[in-house]
Amino acid sequence: MLKPSTFKIEGFFYSPYIVIFMKKILLVNPPIYDFSAYDFWLRPYGLLTVAGYLQNSAQLFLFDYLDRQSGAVSPKDQPDEFGRGKFLDKIIDRPINFKGIPRYYRRFGKPREMFRQFILEHQTFDFVLIQTVMTYWQIGVEEAIADIRDICPEAKIILGGVYATICREHAKTIGADFILSGTDLGPLWDYIQITPDMKQLPYWQGYQSPGNGIIKLADGCPFKCTYCSVPKIYEGFKSRGLERAVREFDFMALLGIRNIAFYDDSLLHKTDEVLGPFLKYVVSQKTCINFHTPNALNARFIKPDIAELMISAGVKTFYIGYESNSVVWQNNTGGKVCTSEFKQAVNYLASAGANRKNITAYIIIGHPDDDIQQVEQSMYQANESGVKIMLAEFSPIPGTEDGQKCSKWVDMSVPLNHNKTAFTIWSKGFEESNRLKRLCKKLNKII
Ligand code: SF4
């Protein structure tokens, strides 16, 4: 029996008797089933944020299948200087949908047995919160649900995140008890009957060693690109507030995190109000933390002053959403950027001190209108600026204008059909897709 003394958890004092009566919640970041996956600063930030709100009112247990610090690392991993690396993976049979796709299909993440053992050790749970990301990663979610149902059938399983939002009807069919769609957390608090403490920070302490960190300064984006899910998920653009951003940063610095990725969709919108003040605070703290921008920067908003501030604050890698050099294609899809803005942005970043090898231009391949997109010319254009190219294979998203166009190739009601590797091969052909990838590699060698 526990002694009735008090002890400290995360800065608060609890009686063990209170802990005994707290609800037990298992937090799960599922494994990935896909042709490729790489730890590109992947962290279940949404799940950790929700867990943070609950940390003083529930007993939390985190199982992240993709945590390379604790069992999800590939034996072939050679992490780069900024903490990116390979996940543990296993080649598996392709689902029937992908029988015609001549690429290896894999399961990425910690072994299944490790999760089953974790549940056995810590059961039972009142609730299980599962983060979902890409719509076509649903097999990993199903695997986690099957093991929870098998070992801990009384737990109520809750899905949240992108798949649960964009493919809500499909998500209802894979065995969860509750689907949280969208960004309103109210229905979740009602379902689990816990009052959240919205001042609490993301639950990074759920990791033995957090590795890379994530921050998000604002939600949403003022643009409405026809291929993007962001306008479907968020209404407009809203800052999360400087005070919260600063506290999240301080907490991650305290935990020893050395690489932080911005998960913002529009990091450079309203820089005077959002990113600028945050970076000035970071500069004032004189830390040696590296920042990264994997979610694509909008080149239009990269100006000399913000470029210099980003460099001073420790932003090391810059990913720019260039997508295409075709004016017609850019205008048709939302007009977020044009080639002259892209080139100017690269020059501003380089003048401010960025290494061009750490600047990457995303270019979409496999888009339904790629006959006017000029993928190859776009690659040469980006290469002329002396930056790396990363081909972003197109994943059709249901409910978007461009996703609807893809119905002529695939049944969009089947999430696996949104797979970016498969869809690019279906729409462009295997040979052409490989040819462009080879060209990309070749160009990247000569910058
Ligand atoms: S600018 Fe980026 S985040 Fe915004 S709608 Fe376009 S692709 Fe999406």
XYZ file of C-alpha atoms in Angstrom, residues 9-412:
404
model
C 5.038 15.585 -9.937
C 5.898 18.259 -12.508
C 6.035 21.064 -10.008
C 2.830 20.180 -8.185
C 2.290 18.331 -4.937
C -0.069 15.389 -4.891
C -1.189 12.880 -2.406
C -0.695 9.309 -3.645
C -4.366 8.759 -2.808
C -5.242 11.415 -5.408
C -3.012 9.726 -7.988
C -4.771 6.401 -7.359
C -8.101 7.981 -8.294
C -6.781 9.796 -11.334
C -7.828 8.402 -14.687
C -5.121 6.499 -16.547
C -4.513 7.620 -20.089
C -2.260 5.946 -22.617
C -0.861 8.242 -25.325
C 0.108 6.563 -28.588
C 1.991 7.753 -31.639
C 1.432 4.797 -34.016
C 3.901 3.090 -36.351
C 4.043 4.145 -40.013
C 3.191 1.831 -42.906
C 4.533 3.375 -46.099
C 7.079 3.052 -48.894
C 9.368 5.519 -47.161
C 9.617 7.424 -43.901
C 12.436 9.365 -42.318
C 12.719 11.122 -38.993
C 12.469 14.628 -40.311
C 11.936 16.072 -36.824
C 8.761 14.025 -36.461
C 7.136 14.383 -33.080
C 3.446 13.964 -32.147
C 3.157 17.606 -31.167
C -0.662 17.678 -31.160
C -0.813 14.644 -28.863
C 1.845 16.076 -26.544
C -0.018 19.367 -26.395
C -3.297 17.697 -25.422
C -1.430 15.521 -22.904
C 0.111 18.653 -21.425
C -3.358 20.056 -20.701
C -4.187 16.816 -18.859
C -0.928 16.246 -17.010
C -2.142 17.514 -13.647
C -5.454 15.690 -13.790
C -4.601 12.235 -15.120
C -1.875 9.586 -15.001
C -0.220 9.667 -18.391
C 1.749 6.919 -20.158
C 3.385 7.704 -23.492
C 4.261 5.112 -26.117
C 5.789 6.677 -29.222
C 6.513 3.976 -31.811
C 8.667 6.500 -33.672
C 10.928 7.618 -30.835
C 14.461 7.037 -32.139
C 15.835 7.726 -28.666
C 14.155 4.614 -27.269
C 13.966 1.690 -29.650
C 12.776 3.100 -32.996
C 16.200 3.741 -34.446
C 17.493 1.850 -37.477
C 20.770 -0.089 -37.020
C 21.842 1.713 -40.216
C 21.071 5.110 -38.754
C 23.691 7.798 -39.162
C 21.915 10.836 -37.765
C 22.910 14.118 -39.321
C 24.178 17.120 -37.421
C 20.616 18.348 -36.855
C 19.158 15.181 -35.367
C 17.438 13.704 -38.430
C 17.820 9.992 -39.052
C 16.407 6.624 -40.036
C 13.671 4.749 -38.277
C 13.813 1.071 -37.541
C 11.946 -0.574 -40.414
C 10.858 -3.923 -41.764
C 9.866 -4.841 -45.313
C 6.339 -6.237 -45.374
C 3.806 -7.379 -47.976
C 2.184 -4.576 -49.893
C -1.562 -4.138 -49.390
C -3.598 -5.188 -52.408
C -4.020 -1.527 -53.420
C -0.278 -1.310 -54.054
C 0.279 -4.586 -55.866
C 1.259 -2.715 -59.029
C 3.728 -0.410 -57.267
C 7.244 -1.813 -57.716
C 8.707 -0.482 -54.475
C 9.283 -2.037 -51.072
C 6.530 -1.391 -48.564
C 7.623 -1.151 -44.949
C 6.534 -0.859 -41.372
C 8.480 1.863 -39.545
C 8.786 2.073 -35.796
C 9.304 0.024 -32.648
C 8.397 -3.664 -32.827
C 4.801 -4.565 -32.163
C 5.786 -6.791 -29.248
C 7.306 -3.810 -27.452
C 3.932 -2.058 -27.443
C 2.103 -5.169 -26.264
C 4.597 -5.545 -23.440
C 4.159 -1.876 -22.503
C 0.372 -2.280 -22.282
C 0.723 -5.433 -20.198
C 3.066 -3.700 -17.768
C 0.969 -0.594 -17.280
C -2.633 -1.733 -17.814
C -5.381 -1.034 -17.324
C -6.209 2.288 -18.930
C -9.361 4.364 -18.888
C -8.611 6.037 -22.205
C -6.143 5.717 -25.055
C -5.427 8.797 -27.155
C -3.978 7.992 -30.570
C -2.488 10.662 -32.778
C -3.129 10.257 -36.493
C -1.199 12.038 -39.222
C -1.253 11.125 -42.925
C -4.562 9.697 -44.104
C -2.751 6.766 -45.775
C -0.950 5.761 -42.556
C -4.162 4.313 -41.155
C -2.783 0.734 -41.061
C -0.461 1.697 -38.203
C -3.427 3.101 -36.303
C -5.358 -0.132 -36.880
C -2.417 -2.172 -35.584
C -2.288 -0.159 -32.349
C -6.066 -0.401 -31.897
C -5.993 -4.191 -32.385
C -3.363 -4.636 -29.650
C -5.132 -2.351 -27.215
C -8.443 -4.163 -27.785
C -6.723 -7.510 -27.305
C -4.921 -6.714 -24.043
C -6.964 -3.927 -22.533
C -10.493 -4.220 -23.977
C -12.071 -1.939 -21.395
C -10.067 1.130 -22.490
C -11.919 3.723 -24.538
C -9.932 4.512 -27.676
C -9.906 8.060 -29.041
C -8.488 9.136 -32.404
C -7.496 12.713 -33.150
C -5.365 14.467 -35.739
C -5.319 14.807 -39.498
C -6.696 11.394 -40.575
C -9.423 11.652 -37.933
C -10.343 15.073 -39.294
C -10.052 14.651 -43.052
C -11.299 11.049 -43.243
C -13.717 11.122 -40.323
C -16.174 8.651 -41.846
C -13.405 6.164 -42.587
C -11.872 6.655 -39.131
C -15.195 5.608 -37.611
C -14.785 2.177 -39.208
C -11.443 1.071 -37.743
C -12.455 0.257 -34.210
C -12.041 3.407 -32.114
C -14.689 4.564 -29.638
C -14.483 8.288 -30.270
C -13.270 10.372 -33.205
C -12.085 13.886 -32.475
C -12.204 15.811 -35.729
C -10.989 19.364 -36.180
C -9.285 21.631 -33.697
C -12.030 22.110 -31.090
C -10.987 20.058 -28.059
C -14.287 20.664 -26.224
C -15.847 17.321 -27.288
C -12.740 15.510 -25.990
C -12.940 17.053 -22.523
C -16.662 16.196 -22.405
C -15.982 12.601 -23.426
C -13.219 11.925 -20.926
C -14.852 14.042 -18.226
C -11.666 15.845 -17.252
C -11.242 19.592 -16.979
C -8.028 20.521 -18.772
C -5.488 23.031 -17.565
C -4.869 24.970 -20.756
C -1.890 26.797 -19.296
C 0.232 23.659 -19.170
C 2.980 23.038 -21.704
C 3.354 20.034 -24.068
C 4.152 16.801 -22.266
C 7.828 16.509 -23.308
C 8.663 14.895 -19.991
C 6.822 11.803 -21.254
C 10.068 10.963 -23.077
C 13.108 9.631 -21.255
C 15.159 11.724 -23.647
C 13.117 14.036 -25.854
C 15.603 14.247 -28.760
C 14.219 16.846 -31.123
C 11.632 19.405 -30.130
C 8.735 21.099 -31.899
C 7.156 24.511 -31.565
C 4.187 26.129 -33.247
C 3.695 29.866 -32.947
C 0.407 30.129 -34.843
C -2.308 28.009 -36.414
C -3.519 28.189 -39.986
C -2.559 30.124 -43.068
C -4.066 33.088 -44.922
C -3.598 31.354 -48.309
C -5.894 28.784 -49.834
C -3.733 26.636 -52.069
C -5.910 24.199 -53.968
C -3.828 21.148 -52.980
C -3.432 21.881 -49.261
C -5.265 20.536 -46.219
C -4.482 23.492 -43.955
C -7.408 25.705 -45.068
C -9.679 22.688 -44.474
C -8.500 22.276 -40.903
C -8.053 25.842 -39.648
C -10.203 28.892 -40.190
C -7.775 31.649 -41.067
C -4.583 32.453 -39.188
C -4.296 32.807 -35.425
C -1.254 33.387 -33.248
C -0.883 31.173 -30.178
C 0.630 34.103 -28.271
C 4.204 35.081 -27.519
C 4.005 34.251 -23.831
C 3.158 30.619 -24.527
C 5.805 30.310 -27.245
C 8.467 31.650 -24.896
C 7.470 29.257 -22.126
C 7.548 26.298 -24.530
C 10.973 27.334 -25.758
C 12.337 27.785 -22.222
C 11.015 24.373 -21.222
C 12.618 22.629 -24.186
C 15.902 24.422 -23.526
C 15.734 23.252 -19.915
C 15.249 19.651 -21.080
C 18.416 19.898 -23.161
C 16.707 19.835 -26.567
C 19.148 21.083 -29.196
C 17.064 21.000 -32.382
C 13.610 22.535 -32.621
C 11.439 22.418 -35.725
C 8.717 24.960 -36.375
C 5.467 23.162 -37.239
C 3.816 26.394 -38.396
C 2.060 26.331 -41.746
C 2.631 30.017 -42.313
C 5.621 30.907 -40.163
C 6.322 34.176 -41.944
C 2.821 35.638 -41.851
C 2.628 38.718 -39.604
C 6.293 38.384 -38.642
C 6.180 41.690 -36.740
C 3.628 40.189 -34.367
C 4.546 36.505 -34.236
C 7.900 35.166 -35.423
C 9.864 38.420 -35.000
C 9.220 38.914 -31.256
C 9.785 35.218 -30.613
C 13.145 35.191 -32.385
C 14.216 38.360 -30.577
C 13.550 36.570 -27.310
C 15.578 33.558 -28.499
C 18.491 35.846 -29.434
C 18.356 37.432 -25.971
C 18.753 34.002 -24.358
C 22.063 33.263 -26.117
C 21.409 29.528 -26.409
C 22.975 27.235 -29.008
C 19.686 25.649 -30.102
C 19.203 25.044 -33.836
C 15.856 25.810 -35.470
C 14.420 24.251 -38.618
C 11.522 24.986 -40.947
C 10.361 21.668 -42.482
C 6.803 22.918 -43.138
C 7.878 25.195 -45.994
C 8.450 28.914 -45.802
C 6.635 31.269 -48.127
C 9.416 32.940 -50.151
C 7.278 36.052 -50.658
C 7.697 36.995 -47.004
C 11.427 36.431 -46.704
C 12.912 39.934 -46.478
C 16.412 41.024 -45.400
C 15.428 41.945 -41.837
C 13.623 38.688 -41.007
C 16.323 36.667 -42.800
C 18.974 38.253 -40.575
C 16.911 37.710 -37.450
C 16.364 34.046 -38.316
C 20.093 33.527 -38.778
C 20.909 35.352 -35.515
C 18.415 33.214 -33.621
C 19.927 29.951 -34.884
C 17.652 28.908 -37.758
C 19.871 26.470 -39.633
C 17.742 24.827 -42.314
C 15.338 26.638 -44.626
C 12.710 24.788 -46.650
C 10.938 26.937 -49.208
C 7.682 25.907 -50.894
C 8.603 26.730 -54.478
C 6.481 23.968 -56.093
C 6.724 25.165 -59.702
C 8.151 27.867 -61.911
C 5.024 27.936 -64.067
C 3.147 31.212 -63.590
C -0.074 29.625 -64.828
C 0.230 26.662 -62.430
C 1.099 28.908 -59.492
C -1.815 31.250 -60.206
C -4.243 28.368 -60.689
C -3.302 26.797 -57.366
C -3.474 29.883 -55.170
C -0.643 32.164 -56.275
C 1.415 31.823 -53.087
C 4.755 32.548 -54.748
C 6.473 33.194 -58.074
C 9.972 32.477 -59.345
C 11.350 35.998 -58.866
C 10.210 35.946 -55.228
C 11.804 32.551 -54.747
C 15.144 33.710 -56.166
C 15.089 36.911 -54.160
C 14.313 34.996 -50.962
C 17.280 32.672 -51.523
C 19.544 35.684 -52.048
C 18.282 37.392 -48.894
C 18.894 34.253 -46.857
C 22.359 33.730 -48.324
C 23.284 37.391 -47.767
C 22.158 37.061 -44.158
C 24.552 34.130 -43.710
C 22.553 31.002 -44.555
C 24.499 28.192 -46.174
C 22.856 27.586 -49.575
C 23.306 23.850 -48.991
C 20.925 24.189 -46.070
C 18.284 25.878 -48.210
C 15.900 23.451 -49.906
C 13.262 24.119 -52.530
C 10.239 21.843 -52.400
C 8.888 21.041 -55.866
C 5.707 19.000 -56.211
C 5.665 15.992 -58.527
C 2.618 13.956 -59.434
C 0.209 16.907 -59.296
C -2.932 16.332 -61.427
C -2.099 19.413 -63.536
C 1.543 18.589 -64.032
C 1.194 19.049 -67.768
C 1.419 22.794 -67.078
C 3.605 22.588 -63.981
C 6.988 22.314 -65.745
C 8.566 20.092 -63.106
C 11.848 19.671 -64.908
C 12.251 23.370 -65.689
C 11.345 24.168 -62.089
C 14.153 21.896 -60.918
C 16.713 23.598 -63.141
C 15.452 26.991 -61.979
C 15.887 26.065 -58.312
C 19.286 24.568 -59.060
C 20.415 27.841 -60.658
C 19.887 29.500 -57.284
C 22.383 27.070 -55.785
C 19.948 25.395 -53.408
C 18.938 21.790 -52.863
C 15.775 20.388 -54.398
C 13.411 18.054 -52.636
C 10.701 16.504 -54.776
C 7.481 16.510 -52.795
C 5.391 13.637 -54.134
C 1.782 14.683 -54.400
C -0.696 13.243 -51.948
C -4.283 13.963 -52.993
C -6.317 15.233 -50.068
C -10.066 14.613 -50.031
C -12.145 17.759 -49.970
C -9.507 19.899 -51.666
C -9.962 21.147 -55.212
C -6.933 19.237 -56.488
C -7.811 16.128 -54.498
C -11.158 15.989 -56.289
C -9.388 16.068 -59.660
C -7.588 12.864 -58.692
C -10.771 10.822 -58.733
C -9.971 10.058 -62.350
C -7.009 7.951 -61.154
C -8.164 6.599 -57.779
C -11.125 6.106 -55.477
C -10.588 9.032 -53.097
